[in-house]
XYZ file of C-alpha atoms in Angstrom:
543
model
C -78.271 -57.565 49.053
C -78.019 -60.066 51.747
C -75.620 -59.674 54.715
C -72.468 -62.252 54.622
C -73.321 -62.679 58.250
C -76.568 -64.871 59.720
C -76.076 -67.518 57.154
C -78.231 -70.465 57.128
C -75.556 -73.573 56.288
C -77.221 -75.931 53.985
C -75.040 -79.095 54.848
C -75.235 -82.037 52.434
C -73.227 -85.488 53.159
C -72.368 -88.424 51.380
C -70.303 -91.149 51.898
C -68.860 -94.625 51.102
C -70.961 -96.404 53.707
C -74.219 -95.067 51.447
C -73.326 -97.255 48.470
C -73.962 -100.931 47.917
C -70.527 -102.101 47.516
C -71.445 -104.961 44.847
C -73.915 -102.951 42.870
C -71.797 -100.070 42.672
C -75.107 -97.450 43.246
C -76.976 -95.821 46.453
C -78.552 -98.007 48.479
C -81.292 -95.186 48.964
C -81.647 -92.226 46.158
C -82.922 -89.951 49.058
C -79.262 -90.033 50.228
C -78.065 -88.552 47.332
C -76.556 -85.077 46.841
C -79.590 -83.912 44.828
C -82.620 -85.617 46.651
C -80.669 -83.854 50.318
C -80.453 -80.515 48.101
C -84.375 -81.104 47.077
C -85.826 -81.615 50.692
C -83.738 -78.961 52.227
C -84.554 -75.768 49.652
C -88.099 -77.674 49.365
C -88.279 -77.209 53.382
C -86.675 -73.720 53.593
C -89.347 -71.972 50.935
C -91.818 -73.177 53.095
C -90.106 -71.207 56.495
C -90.228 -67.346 55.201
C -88.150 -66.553 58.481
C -85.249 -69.136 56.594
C -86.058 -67.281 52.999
C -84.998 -63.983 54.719
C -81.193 -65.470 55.799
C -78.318 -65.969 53.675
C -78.134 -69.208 52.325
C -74.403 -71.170 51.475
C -74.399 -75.050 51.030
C -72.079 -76.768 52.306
C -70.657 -80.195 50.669
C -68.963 -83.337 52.065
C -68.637 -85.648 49.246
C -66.944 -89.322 50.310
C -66.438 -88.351 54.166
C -68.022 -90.751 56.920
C -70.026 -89.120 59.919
C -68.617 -91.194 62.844
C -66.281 -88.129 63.030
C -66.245 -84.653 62.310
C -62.749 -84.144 60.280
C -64.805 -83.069 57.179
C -63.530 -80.229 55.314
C -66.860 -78.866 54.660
C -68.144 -79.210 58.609
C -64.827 -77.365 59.454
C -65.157 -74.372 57.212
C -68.488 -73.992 59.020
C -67.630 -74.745 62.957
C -64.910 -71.771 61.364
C -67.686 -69.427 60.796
C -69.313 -70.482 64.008
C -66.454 -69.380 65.491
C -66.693 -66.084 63.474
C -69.919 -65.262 64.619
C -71.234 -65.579 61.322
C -73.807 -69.359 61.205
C -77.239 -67.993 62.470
C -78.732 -71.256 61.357
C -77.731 -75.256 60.284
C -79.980 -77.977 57.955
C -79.542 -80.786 57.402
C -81.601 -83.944 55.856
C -81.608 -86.007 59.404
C -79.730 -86.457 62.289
C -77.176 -88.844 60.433
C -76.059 -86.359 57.680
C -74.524 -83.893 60.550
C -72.628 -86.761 62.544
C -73.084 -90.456 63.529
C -71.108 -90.114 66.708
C -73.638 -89.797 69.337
C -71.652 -88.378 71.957
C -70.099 -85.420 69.848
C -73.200 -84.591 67.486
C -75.541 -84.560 70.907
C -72.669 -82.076 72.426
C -73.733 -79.753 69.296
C -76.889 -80.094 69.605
C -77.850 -79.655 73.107
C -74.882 -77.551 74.542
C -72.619 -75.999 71.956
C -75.738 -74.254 69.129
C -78.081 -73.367 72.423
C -75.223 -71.395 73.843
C -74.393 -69.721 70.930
C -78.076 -69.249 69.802
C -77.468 -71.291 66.579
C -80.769 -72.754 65.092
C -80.368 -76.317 63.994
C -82.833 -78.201 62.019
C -83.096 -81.810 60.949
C -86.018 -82.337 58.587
C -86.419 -86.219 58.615
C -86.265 -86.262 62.468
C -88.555 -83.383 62.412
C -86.127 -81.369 65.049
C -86.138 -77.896 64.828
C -83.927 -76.540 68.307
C -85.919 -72.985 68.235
C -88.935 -75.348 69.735
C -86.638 -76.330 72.220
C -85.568 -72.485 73.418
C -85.091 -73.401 77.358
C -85.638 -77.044 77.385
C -83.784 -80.496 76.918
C -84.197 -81.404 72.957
C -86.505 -84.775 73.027
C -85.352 -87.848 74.044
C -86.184 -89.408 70.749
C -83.421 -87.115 68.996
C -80.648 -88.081 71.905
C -81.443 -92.015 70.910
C -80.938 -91.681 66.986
C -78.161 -90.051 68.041
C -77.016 -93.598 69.762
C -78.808 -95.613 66.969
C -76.687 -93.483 64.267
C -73.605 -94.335 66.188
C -73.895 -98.533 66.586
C -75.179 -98.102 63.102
C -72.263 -96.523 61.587
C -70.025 -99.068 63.379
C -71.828 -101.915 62.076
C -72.219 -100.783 59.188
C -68.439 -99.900 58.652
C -67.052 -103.492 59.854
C -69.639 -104.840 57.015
C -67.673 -102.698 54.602
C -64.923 -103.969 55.299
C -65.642 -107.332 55.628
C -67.279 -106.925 51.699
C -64.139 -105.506 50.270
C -62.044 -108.660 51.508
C -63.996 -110.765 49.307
C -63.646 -108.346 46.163
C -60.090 -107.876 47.167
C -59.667 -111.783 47.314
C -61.685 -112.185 43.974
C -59.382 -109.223 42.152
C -61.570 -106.350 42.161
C -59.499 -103.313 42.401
C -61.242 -101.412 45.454
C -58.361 -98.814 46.026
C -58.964 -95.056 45.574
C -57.426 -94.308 42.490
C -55.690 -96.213 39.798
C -51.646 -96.800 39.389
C -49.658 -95.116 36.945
C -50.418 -96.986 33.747
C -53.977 -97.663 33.454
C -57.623 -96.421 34.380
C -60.786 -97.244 36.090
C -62.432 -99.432 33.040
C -65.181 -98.107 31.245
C -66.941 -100.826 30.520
C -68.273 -102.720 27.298
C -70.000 -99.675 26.045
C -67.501 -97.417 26.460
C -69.552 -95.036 28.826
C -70.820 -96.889 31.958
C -67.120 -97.609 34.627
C -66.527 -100.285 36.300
C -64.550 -98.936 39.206
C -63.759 -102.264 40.273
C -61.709 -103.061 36.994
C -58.809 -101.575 35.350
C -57.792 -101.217 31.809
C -54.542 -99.578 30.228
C -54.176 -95.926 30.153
C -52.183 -95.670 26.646
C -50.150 -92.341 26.956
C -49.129 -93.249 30.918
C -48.747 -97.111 29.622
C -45.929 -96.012 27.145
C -43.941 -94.170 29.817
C -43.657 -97.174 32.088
C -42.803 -99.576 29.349
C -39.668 -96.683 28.796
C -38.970 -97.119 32.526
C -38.655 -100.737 32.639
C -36.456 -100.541 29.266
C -34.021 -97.909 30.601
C -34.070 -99.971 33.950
C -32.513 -103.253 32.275
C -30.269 -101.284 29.916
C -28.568 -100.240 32.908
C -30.163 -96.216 33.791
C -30.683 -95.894 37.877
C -34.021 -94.026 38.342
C -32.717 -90.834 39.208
C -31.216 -90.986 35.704
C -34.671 -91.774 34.649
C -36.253 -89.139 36.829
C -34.095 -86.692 35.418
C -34.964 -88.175 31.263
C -38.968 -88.017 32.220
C -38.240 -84.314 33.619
C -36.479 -83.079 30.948
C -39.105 -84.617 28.380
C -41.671 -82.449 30.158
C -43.570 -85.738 30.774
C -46.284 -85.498 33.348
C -45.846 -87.167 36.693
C -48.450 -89.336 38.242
C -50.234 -86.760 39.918
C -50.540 -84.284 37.023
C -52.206 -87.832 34.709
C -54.509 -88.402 37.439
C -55.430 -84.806 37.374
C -55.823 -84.523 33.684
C -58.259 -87.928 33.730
C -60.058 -87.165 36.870
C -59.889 -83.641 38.430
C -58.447 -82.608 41.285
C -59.527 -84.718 43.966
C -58.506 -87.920 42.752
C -54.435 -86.554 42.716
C -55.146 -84.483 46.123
C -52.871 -81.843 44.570
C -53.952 -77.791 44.553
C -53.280 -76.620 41.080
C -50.089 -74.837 41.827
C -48.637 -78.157 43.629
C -49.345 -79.515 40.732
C -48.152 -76.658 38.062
C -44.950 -77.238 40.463
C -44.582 -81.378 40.242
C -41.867 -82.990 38.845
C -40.735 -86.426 38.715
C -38.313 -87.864 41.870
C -36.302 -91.483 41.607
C -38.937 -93.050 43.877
C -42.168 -92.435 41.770
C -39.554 -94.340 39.730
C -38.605 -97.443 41.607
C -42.487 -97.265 42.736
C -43.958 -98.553 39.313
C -40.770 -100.617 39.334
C -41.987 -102.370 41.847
C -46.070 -102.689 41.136
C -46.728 -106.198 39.887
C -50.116 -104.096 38.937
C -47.955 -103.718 35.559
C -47.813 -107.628 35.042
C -51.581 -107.708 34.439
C -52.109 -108.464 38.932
C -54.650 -106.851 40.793
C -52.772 -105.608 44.343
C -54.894 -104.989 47.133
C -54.416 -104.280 50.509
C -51.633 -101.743 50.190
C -52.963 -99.599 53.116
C -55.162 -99.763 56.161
C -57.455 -97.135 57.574
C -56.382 -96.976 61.466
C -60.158 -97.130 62.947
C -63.758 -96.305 61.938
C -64.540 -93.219 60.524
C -60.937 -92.302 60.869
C -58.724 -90.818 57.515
C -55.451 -92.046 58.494
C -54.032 -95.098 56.857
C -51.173 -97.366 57.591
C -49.042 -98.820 54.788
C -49.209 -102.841 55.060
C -46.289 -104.761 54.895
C -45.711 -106.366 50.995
C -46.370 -110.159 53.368
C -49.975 -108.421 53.723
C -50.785 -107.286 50.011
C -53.731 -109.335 48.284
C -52.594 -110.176 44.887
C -54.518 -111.645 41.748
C -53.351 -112.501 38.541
C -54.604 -111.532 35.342
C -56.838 -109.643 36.371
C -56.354 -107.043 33.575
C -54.131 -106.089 30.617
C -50.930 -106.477 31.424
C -48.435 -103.717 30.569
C -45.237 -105.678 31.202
C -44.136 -109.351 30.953
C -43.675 -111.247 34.146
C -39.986 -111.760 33.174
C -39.301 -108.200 32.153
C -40.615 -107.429 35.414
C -38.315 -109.829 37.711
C -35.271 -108.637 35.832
C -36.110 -105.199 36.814
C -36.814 -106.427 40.461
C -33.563 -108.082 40.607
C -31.616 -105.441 39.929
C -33.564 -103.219 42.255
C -32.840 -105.701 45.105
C -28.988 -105.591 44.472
C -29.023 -102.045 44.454
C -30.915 -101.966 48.272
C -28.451 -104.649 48.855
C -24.933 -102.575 48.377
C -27.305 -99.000 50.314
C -28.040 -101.430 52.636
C -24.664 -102.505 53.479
C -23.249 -99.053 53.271
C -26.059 -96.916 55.189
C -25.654 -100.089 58.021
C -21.978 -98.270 58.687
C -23.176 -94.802 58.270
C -26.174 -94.563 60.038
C -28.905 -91.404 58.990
C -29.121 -90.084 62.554
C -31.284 -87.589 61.696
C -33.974 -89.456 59.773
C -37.279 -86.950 59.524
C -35.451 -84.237 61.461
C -33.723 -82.638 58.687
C -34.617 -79.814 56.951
C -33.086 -77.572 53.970
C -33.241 -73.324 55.019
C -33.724 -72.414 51.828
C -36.609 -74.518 50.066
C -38.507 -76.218 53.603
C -38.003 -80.173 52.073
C -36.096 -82.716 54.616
C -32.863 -83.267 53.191
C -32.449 -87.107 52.459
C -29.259 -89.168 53.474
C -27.177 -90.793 50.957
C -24.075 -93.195 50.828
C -21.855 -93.735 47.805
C -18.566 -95.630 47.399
C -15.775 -93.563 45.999
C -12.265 -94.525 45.272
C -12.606 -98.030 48.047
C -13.745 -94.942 50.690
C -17.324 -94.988 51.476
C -18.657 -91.094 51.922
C -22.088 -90.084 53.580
C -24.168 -86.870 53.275
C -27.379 -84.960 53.290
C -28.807 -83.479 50.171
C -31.478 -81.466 48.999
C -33.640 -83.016 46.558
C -34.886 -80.208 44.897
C -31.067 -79.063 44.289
C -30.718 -82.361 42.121
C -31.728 -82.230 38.222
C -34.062 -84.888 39.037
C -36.028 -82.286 41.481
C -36.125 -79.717 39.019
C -32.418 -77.871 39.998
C -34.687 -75.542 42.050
C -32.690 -74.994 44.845
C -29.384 -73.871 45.980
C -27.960 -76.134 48.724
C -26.519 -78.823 47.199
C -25.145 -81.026 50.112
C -23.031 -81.169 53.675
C -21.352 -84.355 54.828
C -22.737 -86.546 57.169
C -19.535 -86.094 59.684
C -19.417 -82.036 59.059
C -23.144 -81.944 60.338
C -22.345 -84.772 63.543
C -19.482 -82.508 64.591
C -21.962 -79.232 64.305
C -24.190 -80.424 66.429
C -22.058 -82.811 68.629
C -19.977 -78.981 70.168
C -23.198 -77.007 71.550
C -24.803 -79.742 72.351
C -21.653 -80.821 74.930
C -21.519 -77.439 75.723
C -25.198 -77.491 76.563
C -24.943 -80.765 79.019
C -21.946 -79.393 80.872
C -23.677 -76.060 81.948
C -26.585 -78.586 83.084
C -23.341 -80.428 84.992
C -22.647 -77.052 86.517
C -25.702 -76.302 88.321
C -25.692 -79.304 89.838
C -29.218 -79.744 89.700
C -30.572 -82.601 92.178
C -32.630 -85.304 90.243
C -36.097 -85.049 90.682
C -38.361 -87.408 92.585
C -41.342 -88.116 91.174
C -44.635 -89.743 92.535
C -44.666 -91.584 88.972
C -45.964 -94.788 90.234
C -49.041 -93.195 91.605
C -49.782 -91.505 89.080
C -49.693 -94.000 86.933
C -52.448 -96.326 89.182
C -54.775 -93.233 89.191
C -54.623 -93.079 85.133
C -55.540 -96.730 84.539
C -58.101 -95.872 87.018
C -59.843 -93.490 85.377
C -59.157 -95.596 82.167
C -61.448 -98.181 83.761
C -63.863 -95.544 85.217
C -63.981 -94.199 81.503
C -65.007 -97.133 79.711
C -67.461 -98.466 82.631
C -69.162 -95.167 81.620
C -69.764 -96.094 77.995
C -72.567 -98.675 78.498
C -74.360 -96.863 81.330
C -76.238 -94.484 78.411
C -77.422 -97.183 76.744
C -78.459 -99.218 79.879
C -80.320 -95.613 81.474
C -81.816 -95.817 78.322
C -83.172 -99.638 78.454
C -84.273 -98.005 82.350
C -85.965 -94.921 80.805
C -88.107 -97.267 78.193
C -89.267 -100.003 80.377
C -90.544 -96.983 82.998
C -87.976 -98.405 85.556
C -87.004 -94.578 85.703
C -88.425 -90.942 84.720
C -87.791 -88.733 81.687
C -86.521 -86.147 84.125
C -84.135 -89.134 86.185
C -82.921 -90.494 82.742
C -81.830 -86.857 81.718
C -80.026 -85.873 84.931
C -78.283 -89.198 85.340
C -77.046 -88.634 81.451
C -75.977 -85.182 82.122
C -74.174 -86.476 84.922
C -72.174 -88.948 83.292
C -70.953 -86.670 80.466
C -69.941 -84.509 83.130
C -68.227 -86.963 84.881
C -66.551 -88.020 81.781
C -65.643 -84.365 81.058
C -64.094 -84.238 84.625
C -61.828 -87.440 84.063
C -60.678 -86.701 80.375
C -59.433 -83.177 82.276
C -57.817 -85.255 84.836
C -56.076 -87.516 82.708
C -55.161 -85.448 80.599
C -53.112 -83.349 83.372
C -51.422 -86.952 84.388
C -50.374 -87.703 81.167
C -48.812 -84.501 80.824
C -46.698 -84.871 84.114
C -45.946 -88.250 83.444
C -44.228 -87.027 80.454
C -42.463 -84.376 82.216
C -41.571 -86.603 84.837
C -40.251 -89.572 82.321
C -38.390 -86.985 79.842
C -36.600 -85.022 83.141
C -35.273 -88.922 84.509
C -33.718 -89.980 80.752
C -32.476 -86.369 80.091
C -30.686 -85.551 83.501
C -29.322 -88.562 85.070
C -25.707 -87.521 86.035
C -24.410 -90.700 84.487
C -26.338 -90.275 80.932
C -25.065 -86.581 80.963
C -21.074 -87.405 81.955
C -21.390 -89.844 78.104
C -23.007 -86.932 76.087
C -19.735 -85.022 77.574
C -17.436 -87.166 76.803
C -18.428 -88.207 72.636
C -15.950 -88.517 69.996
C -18.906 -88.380 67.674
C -22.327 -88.544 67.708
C -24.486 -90.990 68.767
C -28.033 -91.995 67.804
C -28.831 -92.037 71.490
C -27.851 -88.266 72.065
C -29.838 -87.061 68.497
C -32.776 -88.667 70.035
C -32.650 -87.444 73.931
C -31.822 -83.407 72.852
C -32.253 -83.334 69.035
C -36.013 -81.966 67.642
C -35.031 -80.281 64.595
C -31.835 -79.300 62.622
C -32.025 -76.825 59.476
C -29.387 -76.463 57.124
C -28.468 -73.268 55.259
C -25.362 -73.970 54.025
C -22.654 -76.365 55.336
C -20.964 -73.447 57.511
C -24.282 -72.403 58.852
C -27.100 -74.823 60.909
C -29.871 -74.036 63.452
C -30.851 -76.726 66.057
C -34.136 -76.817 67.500
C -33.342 -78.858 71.343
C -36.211 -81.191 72.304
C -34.847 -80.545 76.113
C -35.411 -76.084 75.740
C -37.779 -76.588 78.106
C -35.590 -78.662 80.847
C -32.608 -76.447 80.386
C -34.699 -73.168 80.818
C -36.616 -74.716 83.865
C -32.786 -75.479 85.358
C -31.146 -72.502 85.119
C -34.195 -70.690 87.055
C -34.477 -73.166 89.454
C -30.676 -72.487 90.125
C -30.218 -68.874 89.178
């Protein structure tokens, strides 16, 4: 039996970028999972020294290479870290990482050290040939290739889906509540650019919108669709797909029940009048796997596109009375601000309580809730509520108390060379990005024999390290700066003498001391103090 140790990671990528976007196929087979699985057991039953280590593949299935936030490229820098990778394949260059900078780091610093053995079949690299020397130059300049590459390539991809958007494919991820990637005309081929209607889902929205205009709020309805045992969103898209179309593990989604605003959210999706709605969110930069919500101004919308589910009218109605209920919260949450929006939390189940206003007898109450106390969140939980003014007045009396032994000690305010620190950081901001097209210009040097192998390689090496140098550096004056800006709002005498002297809380105060505030039951809190640090650093500067 093999060792779990001195593994030999078979690492396999594919990703969006590999497709072509209007055929709906791989622009090259040999970039497929199985032709990358092929090559790569092809190449290691022709090494006998490979045959004798412990072979695990490794899969990234829809993840781009400008960046290395890959689940499967984690769990293996993990057992890198464990002492356990004794070797790494891959196809080419490209499959490991597109991002020059990072993947040559790897390569020619990080694996050395560590005595990993990498190998990239396509480039022919193998980094035992390399024990003691620089990898060849020709590997360091796919490495740059990869990199423009990927950037063009991804601002072509977008570019692409803005006409299908604009046309009415549906290019989102998954498909709204309601309906399903098509199949096609034969029933077997999809069409993941066009939707048709899911039947079981399709009869739960038409209840929605019926219950909505007979007068039911959605956590009414929420509460119905729980009761019924009917499967939320997530558990449907789990049931057609598998798990990684919901995102869900299976006990998040054994545990899933349905909440008011999966509710008001197909309320609101003119996808259910027969429209295609694109644009929704926007990835934040290349390669990254965060994504901004657009504003509904920004949404791409085409009309009968698809079956609709729900007439245009039925749909309005329901808007309407949607809007007038935002309308009255609106008016009501304007005089009873949530001051501790996202900071929030329940003791007993972990969720962030959510802030509520309601109108009783002409007096308008606020409070914080659990919603997994609620029917509509399952009734899984045992702290109900505390009133908005109960919690200000908890938090308002240490926190005074707080600020007044600060008061005490009479601590001088502290002077701070902010100004120049600030000059040296957009300094090295413009020293930093100078630095990204001297690589690229060494290497136009190197290939027109302006300069040596041996120059181009020390001059490289030098930059990264000056790089490394200035990232240290600015990372140090960021730090201070913040130190320096958080110590002049939190203990100006003036600012300090108005926390003292509060009826009730302010938004101003939550936001200068406030990080966190559980609740265990209304009689019993615990506040987390952004300012722990400050007070700490006081009292042992005046002790």
């Amino acid at each position: 039996m093999k060792s779990n140790d001195n593994i030999l990671a078979c690492y396999l990528r594919v990703s969006d970028e590999d497709f072509d976007l209007k055929q709906n196929v791989l622009k090259d087979e040999s970039t497929s999972i199985s032709a990358q699985r092929r090559l790569i057991h092809s190449y290691i039953e022709s090494k006998p020294e490979l045959r004798q280590m412990n072979i695990r593949e490794f899969l990234d299935d829809g993840y781009s290479g400008t960046n290395f936030e890959r689940p499967a490229i984690q769990e293996i820098f993990q057992l890198v870290s464990e002492g356990r990778i004794g070797g790494i394949i891959v196809k080419d260059m490209s499959r490991f990482g597109r991002n020059y900078i990072e993947t040559g780091c790897y390569i020619e610093q990080v694996f050395p050290l560590i005595g990993i053995r990498f190998i990239a079949i396509n480039d022919s690299f193998d980094s035992s040939e390399y024990i003691g020397n620089t990898p060849g130059l020709e590997m360091a300049f796919k490495n740059v290739i990869y990199d423009y590459y990927s950037k063009d390539l991804s601002s072509k991809v977008k570019s692409i889906k803005k006409i299908q958007q604009k046309r009415g494919d549906f290019v989102a991820a998954k498909p709204p509540y309601g309906y399903i990637i098509s199949r096609g005309g034969d029933g077997r081929h999809c069409d993941r650019h066009k939707l048709e209607v899911d039947p079981e889902s399709a009869e739960v929205v038409k209840d929605i919108f019926r219950l909505t205009l007979s007068g039911w709020k959605p956590v009414k309805i929420a509460q119905w669709l729980n009761e019924l045992l009917i499967p939320t969103p997530a558990q449907r898209l789990h049931k057609l797909y598998g798990f990684q179309c919901g995102g869900f593990t299976e006990y998040q989604l054994r545990s899933q029940f349905w909440k008011p605003g999966q509710v008001t959210k197909i309320l609101q999706d003119e996808t259910m009048t027969g429209a295609t709605v694109n644009n929704r969110v926007q990835v934040k930069g290349v390669g990254s796997r965060k994504f901004k919500r657009q504003k509904t101004e920004y949404h791409v919308i085409v009309r009968d596109t698809h079956e609709a589910i729900i007439d245009r009218d039925t749909f309005l109605q329901a808007a309407d009375i949607i809007r007038n209920r935002k309308t009255v919260r609106t008016d009501n949450r304007q005089k009873n601000e949530n001051l501790f929006y996202q900071k929030i939390y329940c003791g007993h189940c972990g969720c962030r309580l959510k802030h509520e206003v309601h109108t009783r007898h002409s007096r308008i109450d606020a409070i914080y809730y659990c919603p997994h106390a609620r029917p509509s969140g399952g009734g899984t939980c045992s702290l109900h509520s505390i009133k908005d003014e109960l919690l200000k007045e908890q938090v308002l009396r240490p926190l005074q108390v707080q600020v007044q032994l600060i008061l005490d000690k009479q601590m001088p305010l502290p002077k701070s060379d902010k100004e120049k620190l600030q000059s040296r950081l957009r300094a090295i901001s413009r020293l930093l990005e100078q630095n990204k097209g001297k690589v690229p210009r060494l290497y136009e040097e190197f290939r027109t024999g302006n300069i040596s192998r041996e120059q181009f390689v020390k001059q490289k090496d030098a930059i990264s390290s000056a790089n490394n140098e200035l990232d240290s550096e600015r990372g140090e004056i960021e730090e201070k700066l913040y130190t320096i800006e958080s110590a002049q709002k939190k203990t100006e005498s003036e600012s300090l003498l108005e926390i003292t002297r509060l009826k009730t809380l302010t938004q101003n105060a939550v936001d200068l001391f406030v990080s966190k505030v559980v609740v265990n039951s209304p009689d019993s809190i615990e506040i987390t103090w952004k300012s722990k640090d400050l007070f700490d650093e006081i009292y042992n500067r005046n002790a």
